mmCIF file of C-alpha atoms and ligand atoms in Angstrom:
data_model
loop_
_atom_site.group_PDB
_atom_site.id
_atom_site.type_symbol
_atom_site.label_atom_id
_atom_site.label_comp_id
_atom_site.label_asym_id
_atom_site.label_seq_id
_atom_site.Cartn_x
_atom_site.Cartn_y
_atom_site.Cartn_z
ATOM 1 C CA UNK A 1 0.000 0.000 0.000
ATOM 2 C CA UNK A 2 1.292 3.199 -0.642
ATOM 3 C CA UNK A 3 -0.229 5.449 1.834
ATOM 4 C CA UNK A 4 2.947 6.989 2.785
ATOM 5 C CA UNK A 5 3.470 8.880 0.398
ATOM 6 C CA UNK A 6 -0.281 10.258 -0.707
ATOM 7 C CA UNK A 7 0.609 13.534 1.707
ATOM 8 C CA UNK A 8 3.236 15.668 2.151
ATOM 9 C CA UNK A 9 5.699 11.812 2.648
ATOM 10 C CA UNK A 10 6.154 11.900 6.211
ATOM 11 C CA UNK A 11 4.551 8.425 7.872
ATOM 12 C CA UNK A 12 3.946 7.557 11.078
ATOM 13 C CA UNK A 13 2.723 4.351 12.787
ATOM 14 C CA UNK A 14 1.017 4.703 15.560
ATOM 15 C CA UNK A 15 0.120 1.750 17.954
ATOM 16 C CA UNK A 16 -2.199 1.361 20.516
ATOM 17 C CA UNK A 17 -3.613 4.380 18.470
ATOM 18 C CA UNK A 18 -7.519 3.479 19.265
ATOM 19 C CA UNK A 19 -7.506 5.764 22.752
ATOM 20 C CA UNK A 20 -6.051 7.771 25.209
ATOM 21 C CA UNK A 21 -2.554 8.150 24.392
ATOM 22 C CA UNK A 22 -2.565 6.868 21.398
ATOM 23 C CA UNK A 23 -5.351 8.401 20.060
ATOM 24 C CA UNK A 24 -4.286 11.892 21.184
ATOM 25 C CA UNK A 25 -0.618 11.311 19.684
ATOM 26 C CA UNK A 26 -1.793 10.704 16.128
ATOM 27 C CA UNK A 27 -4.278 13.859 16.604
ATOM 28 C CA UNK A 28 -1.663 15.431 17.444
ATOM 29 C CA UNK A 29 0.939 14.319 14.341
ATOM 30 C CA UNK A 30 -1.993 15.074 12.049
ATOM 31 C CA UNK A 31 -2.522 18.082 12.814
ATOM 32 C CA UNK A 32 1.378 18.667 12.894
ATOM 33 C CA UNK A 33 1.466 17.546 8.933
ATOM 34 C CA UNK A 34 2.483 13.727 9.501
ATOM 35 C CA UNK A 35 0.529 11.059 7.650
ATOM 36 C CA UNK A 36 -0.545 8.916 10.501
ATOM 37 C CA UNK A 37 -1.549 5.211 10.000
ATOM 38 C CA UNK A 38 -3.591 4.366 13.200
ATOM 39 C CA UNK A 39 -3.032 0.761 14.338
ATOM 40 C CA UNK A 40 -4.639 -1.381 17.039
ATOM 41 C CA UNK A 41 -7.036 -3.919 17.901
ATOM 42 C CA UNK A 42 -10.565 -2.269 17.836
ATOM 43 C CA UNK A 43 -11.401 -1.516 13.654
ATOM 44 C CA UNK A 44 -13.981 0.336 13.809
ATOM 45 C CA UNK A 45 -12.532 3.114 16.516
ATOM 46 C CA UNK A 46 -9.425 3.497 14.257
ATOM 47 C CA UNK A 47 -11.597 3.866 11.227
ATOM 48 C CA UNK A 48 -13.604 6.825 12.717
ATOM 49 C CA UNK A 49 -10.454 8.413 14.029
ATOM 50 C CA UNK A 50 -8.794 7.410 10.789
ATOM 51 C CA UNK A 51 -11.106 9.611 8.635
ATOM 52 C CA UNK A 52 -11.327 12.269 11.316
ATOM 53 C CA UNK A 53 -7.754 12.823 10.915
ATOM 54 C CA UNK A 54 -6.767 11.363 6.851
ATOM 55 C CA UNK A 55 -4.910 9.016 8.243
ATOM 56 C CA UNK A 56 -5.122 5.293 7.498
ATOM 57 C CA UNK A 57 -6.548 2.342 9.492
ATOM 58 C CA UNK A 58 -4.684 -0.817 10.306
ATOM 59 C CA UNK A 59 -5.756 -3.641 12.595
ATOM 60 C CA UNK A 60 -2.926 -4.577 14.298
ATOM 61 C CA UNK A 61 -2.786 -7.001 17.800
ATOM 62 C CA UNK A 62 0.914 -6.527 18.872
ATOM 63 C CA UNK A 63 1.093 -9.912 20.332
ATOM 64 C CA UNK A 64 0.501 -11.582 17.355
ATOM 65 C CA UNK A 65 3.644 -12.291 14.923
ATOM 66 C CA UNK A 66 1.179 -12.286 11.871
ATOM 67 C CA UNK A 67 -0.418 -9.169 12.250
ATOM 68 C CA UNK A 68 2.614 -7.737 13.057
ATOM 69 C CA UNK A 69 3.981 -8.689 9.712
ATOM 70 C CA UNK A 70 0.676 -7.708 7.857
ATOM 71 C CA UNK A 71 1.142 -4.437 8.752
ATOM 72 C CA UNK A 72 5.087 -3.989 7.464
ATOM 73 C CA UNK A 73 3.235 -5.709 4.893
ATOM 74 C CA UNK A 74 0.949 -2.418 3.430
ATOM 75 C CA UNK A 75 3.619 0.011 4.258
ATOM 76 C CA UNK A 76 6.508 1.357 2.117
ATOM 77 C CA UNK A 77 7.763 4.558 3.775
ATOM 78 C CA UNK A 78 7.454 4.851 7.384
ATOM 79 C CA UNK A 79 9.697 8.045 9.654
ATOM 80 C CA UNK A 80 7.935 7.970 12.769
ATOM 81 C CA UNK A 81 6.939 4.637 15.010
ATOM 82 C CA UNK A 82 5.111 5.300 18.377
ATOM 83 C CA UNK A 83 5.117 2.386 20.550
ATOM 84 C CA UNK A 84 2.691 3.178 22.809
ATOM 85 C CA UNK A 85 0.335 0.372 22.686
ATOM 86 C CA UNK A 86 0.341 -2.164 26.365
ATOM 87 C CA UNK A 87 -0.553 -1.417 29.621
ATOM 88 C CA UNK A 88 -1.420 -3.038 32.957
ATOM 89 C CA UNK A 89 -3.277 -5.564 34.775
ATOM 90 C CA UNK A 90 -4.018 -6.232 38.411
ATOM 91 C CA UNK A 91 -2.430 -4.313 41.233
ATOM 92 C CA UNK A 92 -1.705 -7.128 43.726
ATOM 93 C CA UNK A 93 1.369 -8.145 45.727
ATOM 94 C CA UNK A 94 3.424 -10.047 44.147
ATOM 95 C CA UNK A 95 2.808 -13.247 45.851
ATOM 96 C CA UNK A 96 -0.906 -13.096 44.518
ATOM 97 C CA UNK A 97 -0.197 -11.853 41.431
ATOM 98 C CA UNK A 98 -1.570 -13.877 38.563
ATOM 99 C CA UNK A 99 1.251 -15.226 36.022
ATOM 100 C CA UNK A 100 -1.127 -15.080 33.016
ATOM 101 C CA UNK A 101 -1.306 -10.964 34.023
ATOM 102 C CA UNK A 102 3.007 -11.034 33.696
ATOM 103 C CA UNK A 103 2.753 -13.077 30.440
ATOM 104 C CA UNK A 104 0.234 -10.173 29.205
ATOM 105 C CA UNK A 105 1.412 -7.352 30.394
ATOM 106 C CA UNK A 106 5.538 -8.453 29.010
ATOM 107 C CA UNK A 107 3.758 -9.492 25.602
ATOM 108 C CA UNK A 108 2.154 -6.369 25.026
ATOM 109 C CA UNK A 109 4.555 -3.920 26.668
ATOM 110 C CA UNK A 110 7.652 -5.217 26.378
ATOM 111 C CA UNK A 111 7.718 -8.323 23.440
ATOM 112 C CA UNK A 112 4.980 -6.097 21.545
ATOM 113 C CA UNK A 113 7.488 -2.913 21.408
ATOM 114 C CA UNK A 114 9.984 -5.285 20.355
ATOM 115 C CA UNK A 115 8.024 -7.512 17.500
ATOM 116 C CA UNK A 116 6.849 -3.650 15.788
ATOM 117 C CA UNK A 117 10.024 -2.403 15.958
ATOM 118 C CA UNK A 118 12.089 -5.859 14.360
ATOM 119 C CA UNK A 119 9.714 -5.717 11.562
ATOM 120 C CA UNK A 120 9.601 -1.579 10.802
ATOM 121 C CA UNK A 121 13.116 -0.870 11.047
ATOM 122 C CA UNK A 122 14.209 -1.753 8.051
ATOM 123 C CA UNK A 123 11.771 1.113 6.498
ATOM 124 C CA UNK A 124 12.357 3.942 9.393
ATOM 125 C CA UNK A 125 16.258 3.258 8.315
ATOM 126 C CA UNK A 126 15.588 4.395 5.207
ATOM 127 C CA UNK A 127 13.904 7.274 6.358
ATOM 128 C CA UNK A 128 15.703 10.902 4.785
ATOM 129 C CA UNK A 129 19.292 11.999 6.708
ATOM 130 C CA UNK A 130 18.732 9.272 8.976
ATOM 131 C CA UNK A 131 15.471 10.794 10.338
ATOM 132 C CA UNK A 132 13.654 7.510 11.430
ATOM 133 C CA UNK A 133 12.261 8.041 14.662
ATOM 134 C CA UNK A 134 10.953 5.535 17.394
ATOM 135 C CA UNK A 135 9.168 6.832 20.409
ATOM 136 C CA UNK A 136 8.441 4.408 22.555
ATOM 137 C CA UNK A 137 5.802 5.272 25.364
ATOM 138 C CA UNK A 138 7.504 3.973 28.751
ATOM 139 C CA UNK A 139 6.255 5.421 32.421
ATOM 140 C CA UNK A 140 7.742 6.580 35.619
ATOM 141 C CA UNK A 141 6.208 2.847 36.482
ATOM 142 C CA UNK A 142 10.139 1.688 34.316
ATOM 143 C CA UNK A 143 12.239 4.072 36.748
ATOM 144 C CA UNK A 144 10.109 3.374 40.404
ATOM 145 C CA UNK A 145 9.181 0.142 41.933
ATOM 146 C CA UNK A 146 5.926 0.357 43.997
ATOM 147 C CA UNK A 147 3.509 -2.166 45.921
ATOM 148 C CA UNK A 148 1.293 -3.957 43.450
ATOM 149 C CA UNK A 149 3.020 -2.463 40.381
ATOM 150 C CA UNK A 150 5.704 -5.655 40.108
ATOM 151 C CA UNK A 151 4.784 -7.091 36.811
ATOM 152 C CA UNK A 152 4.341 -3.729 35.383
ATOM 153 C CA UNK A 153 7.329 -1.987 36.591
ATOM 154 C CA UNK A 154 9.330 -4.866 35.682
ATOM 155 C CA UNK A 155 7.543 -4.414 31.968
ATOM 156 C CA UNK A 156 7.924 -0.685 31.787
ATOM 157 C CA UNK A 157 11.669 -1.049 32.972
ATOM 158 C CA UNK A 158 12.129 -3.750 30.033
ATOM 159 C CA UNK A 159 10.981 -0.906 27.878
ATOM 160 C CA UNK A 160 13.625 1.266 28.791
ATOM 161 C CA UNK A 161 15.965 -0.991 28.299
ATOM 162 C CA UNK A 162 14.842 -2.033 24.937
ATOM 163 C CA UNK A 163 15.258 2.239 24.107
ATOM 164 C CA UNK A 164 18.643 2.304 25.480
ATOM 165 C CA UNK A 165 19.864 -1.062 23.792
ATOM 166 C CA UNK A 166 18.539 0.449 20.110
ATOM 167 C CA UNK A 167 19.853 3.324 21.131
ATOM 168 C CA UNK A 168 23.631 2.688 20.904
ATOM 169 C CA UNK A 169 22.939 -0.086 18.754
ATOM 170 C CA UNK A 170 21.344 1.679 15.468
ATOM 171 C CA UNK A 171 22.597 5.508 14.780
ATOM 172 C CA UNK A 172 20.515 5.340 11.900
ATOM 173 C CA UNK A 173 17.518 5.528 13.704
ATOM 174 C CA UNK A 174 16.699 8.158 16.906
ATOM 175 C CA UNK A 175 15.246 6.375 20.183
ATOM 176 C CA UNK A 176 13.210 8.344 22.546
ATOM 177 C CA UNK A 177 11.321 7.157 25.569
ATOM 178 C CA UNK A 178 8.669 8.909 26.881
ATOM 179 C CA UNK A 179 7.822 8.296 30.324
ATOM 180 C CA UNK A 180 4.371 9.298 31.560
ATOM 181 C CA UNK A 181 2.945 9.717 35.446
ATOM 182 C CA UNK A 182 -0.494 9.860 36.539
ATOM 183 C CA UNK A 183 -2.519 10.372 32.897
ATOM 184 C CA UNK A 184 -6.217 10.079 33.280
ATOM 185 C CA UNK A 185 -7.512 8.484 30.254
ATOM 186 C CA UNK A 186 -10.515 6.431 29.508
ATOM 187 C CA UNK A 187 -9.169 2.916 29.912
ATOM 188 C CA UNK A 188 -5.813 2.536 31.302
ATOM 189 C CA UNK A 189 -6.947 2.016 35.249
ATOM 190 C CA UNK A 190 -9.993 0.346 34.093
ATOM 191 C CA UNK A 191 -8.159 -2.451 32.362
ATOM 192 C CA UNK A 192 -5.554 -2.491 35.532
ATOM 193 C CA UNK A 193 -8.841 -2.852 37.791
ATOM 194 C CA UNK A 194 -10.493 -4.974 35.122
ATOM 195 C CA UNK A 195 -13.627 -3.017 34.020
ATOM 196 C CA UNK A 196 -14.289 -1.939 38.162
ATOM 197 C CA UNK A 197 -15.202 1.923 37.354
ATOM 198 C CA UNK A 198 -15.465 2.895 40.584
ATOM 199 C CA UNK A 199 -11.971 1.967 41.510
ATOM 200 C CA UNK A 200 -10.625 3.100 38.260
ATOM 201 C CA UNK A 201 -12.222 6.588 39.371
ATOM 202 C CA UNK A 202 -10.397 7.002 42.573
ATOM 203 C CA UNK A 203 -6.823 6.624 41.137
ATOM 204 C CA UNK A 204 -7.308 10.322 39.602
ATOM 205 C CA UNK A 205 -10.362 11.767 41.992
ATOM 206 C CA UNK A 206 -9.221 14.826 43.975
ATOM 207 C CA UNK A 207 -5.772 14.392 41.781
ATOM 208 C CA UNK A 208 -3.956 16.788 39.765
ATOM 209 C CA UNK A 209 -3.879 14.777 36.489
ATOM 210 C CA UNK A 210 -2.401 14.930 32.758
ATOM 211 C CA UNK A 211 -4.690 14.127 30.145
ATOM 212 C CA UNK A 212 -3.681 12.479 27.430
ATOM 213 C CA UNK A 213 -3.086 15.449 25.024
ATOM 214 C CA UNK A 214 -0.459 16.911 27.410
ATOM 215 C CA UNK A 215 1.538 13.449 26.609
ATOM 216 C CA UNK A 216 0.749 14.382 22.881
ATOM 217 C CA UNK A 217 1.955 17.236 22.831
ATOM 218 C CA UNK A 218 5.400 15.818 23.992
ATOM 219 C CA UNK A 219 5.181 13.399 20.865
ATOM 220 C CA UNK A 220 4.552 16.114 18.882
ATOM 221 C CA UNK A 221 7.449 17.706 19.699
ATOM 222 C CA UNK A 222 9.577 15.070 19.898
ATOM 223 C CA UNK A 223 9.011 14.466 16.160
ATOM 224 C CA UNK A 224 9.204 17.395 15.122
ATOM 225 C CA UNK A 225 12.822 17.600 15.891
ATOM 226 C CA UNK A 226 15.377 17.805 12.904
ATOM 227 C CA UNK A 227 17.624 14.663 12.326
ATOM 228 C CA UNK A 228 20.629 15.355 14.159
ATOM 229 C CA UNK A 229 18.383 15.732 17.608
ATOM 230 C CA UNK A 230 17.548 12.840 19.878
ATOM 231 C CA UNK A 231 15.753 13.573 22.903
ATOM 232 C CA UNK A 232 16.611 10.360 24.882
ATOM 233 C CA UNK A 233 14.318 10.362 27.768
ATOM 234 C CA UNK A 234 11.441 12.773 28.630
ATOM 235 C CA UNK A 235 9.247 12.301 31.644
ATOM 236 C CA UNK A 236 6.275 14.003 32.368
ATOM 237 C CA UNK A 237 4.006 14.149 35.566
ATOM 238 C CA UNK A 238 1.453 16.491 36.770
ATOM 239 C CA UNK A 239 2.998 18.824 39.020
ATOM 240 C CA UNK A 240 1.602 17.290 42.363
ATOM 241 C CA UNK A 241 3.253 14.156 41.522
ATOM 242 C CA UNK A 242 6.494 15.608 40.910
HETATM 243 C C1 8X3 B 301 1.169 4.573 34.301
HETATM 244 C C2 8X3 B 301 1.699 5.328 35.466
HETATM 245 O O1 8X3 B 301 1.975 5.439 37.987
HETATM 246 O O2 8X3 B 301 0.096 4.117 37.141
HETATM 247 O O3 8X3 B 301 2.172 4.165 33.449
HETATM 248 O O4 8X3 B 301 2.331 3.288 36.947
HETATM 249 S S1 8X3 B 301 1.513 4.484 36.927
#
């Protein structure tokens, strides 16, 4: 497919793209000029935002090696990869944790980030002046440790180091890892409290909070740094949690 290249050329994937973060990321590279192909799970979201913004709809399930590859499949320019799909499950000790909640939460944040980024690299390093760009959406949750958050810090600190391996691996491609605090969106603390609203409330009730377009914003201006830039690490947290 070559949707890259309809626009003004510049591409960029964007996973996870069908709320919160995502969704506000590839708002915001729209608006900024990019092409954005929104990928994720849930077709018919992506296909509203997709037309809302001209960008291009792909189901994608990053914990599946096939659709991974079907979407390197339709693409034959892509500058810009957000990693941003993942997120977490549960919030008990450790000794009750669940082991099917590690296996999801290290296949979509961790093996996910990895399994987009094996099979788009080849195209972001061909990318103009060694532009590529990967942004990969990590959290305080990969620099802090705290009680119920094992499994998920231990995932968000795999993401780091995933950043800072490509990082001094591959000059032909920037790295830059984003690390978000407390963001209220839509879905992240329900899926951690599985669907339990209520609880999911609390987390940002009475808080000072980020949305999700303040973490856009960063993206936006992450990417629209020229080549010879890399902003490693940026982390962002309402000012209460700072
Ligand atoms: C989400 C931030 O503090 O809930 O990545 O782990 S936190």
């Amino acid at each position: 497919m070559s949707i890259a290249t309809n626009g003004n050329g510049r591409c960029a994937v964007v996973t996870g793209a069908s709320s919160g973060i995502g969704e506000a990321s590839a708002r915001a590279l729209a608006a900024d000029g990019w092409h954005v192909v929104v990928a994720a799970r849930r077709r018919e979201r992506l296909e509203a935002l997709a037309a809302d913004i001209g960008g291009t709809a792909v189901e994608l399930d990053v914990t599946d090696d096939v659709s991974v590859a079907a979407l390197a499949q339709q693409l034959d320019r892509v500058d810009l990869l957000v990693n941003n799909a993942g997120g977490a499950k549960g919030l008990e000790p450790l000794a009750e944790t669940d082991i099917a909640d590690w296996q999801w939460m290290f296949d979509t944040n961790v093996l996910g980030t990895v399994r987009v980024t094996q099979v788009l690299l080849p195209l972001l390093e061909a990318a103009p002046d060694n532009s590529g760009l990967i942004i990969n959406m990590g959290s305080v949750a990969g620099w802090d440790v705290y009680a119920g958050g094992s499994a998920y810090n231990a995932a968000k600190h795999g993401v780091r180091v995933i950043s800072r391996a490509l990082r001094i691996e591959n000059h032909n491609v920037r790295v830059t890892e984003l690390d978000p605090g407390r963001v209220a969106t839509e879905e992240f603390s329900l899926n951690r409290f599985r669907g339990d609203a209520q609880r999911a409330a609390a987390v940002y009730d009475g808080e000072l909070n980020l949305s999700a377009e303040d973490i856009a914003e960063a993206v936006r201006w992450v990417a629209a740094q020229p080549a010879h830039v890399n902003i490693d690490v940026m982390t962002l947290k309402p000012r209460t949690q700072a």
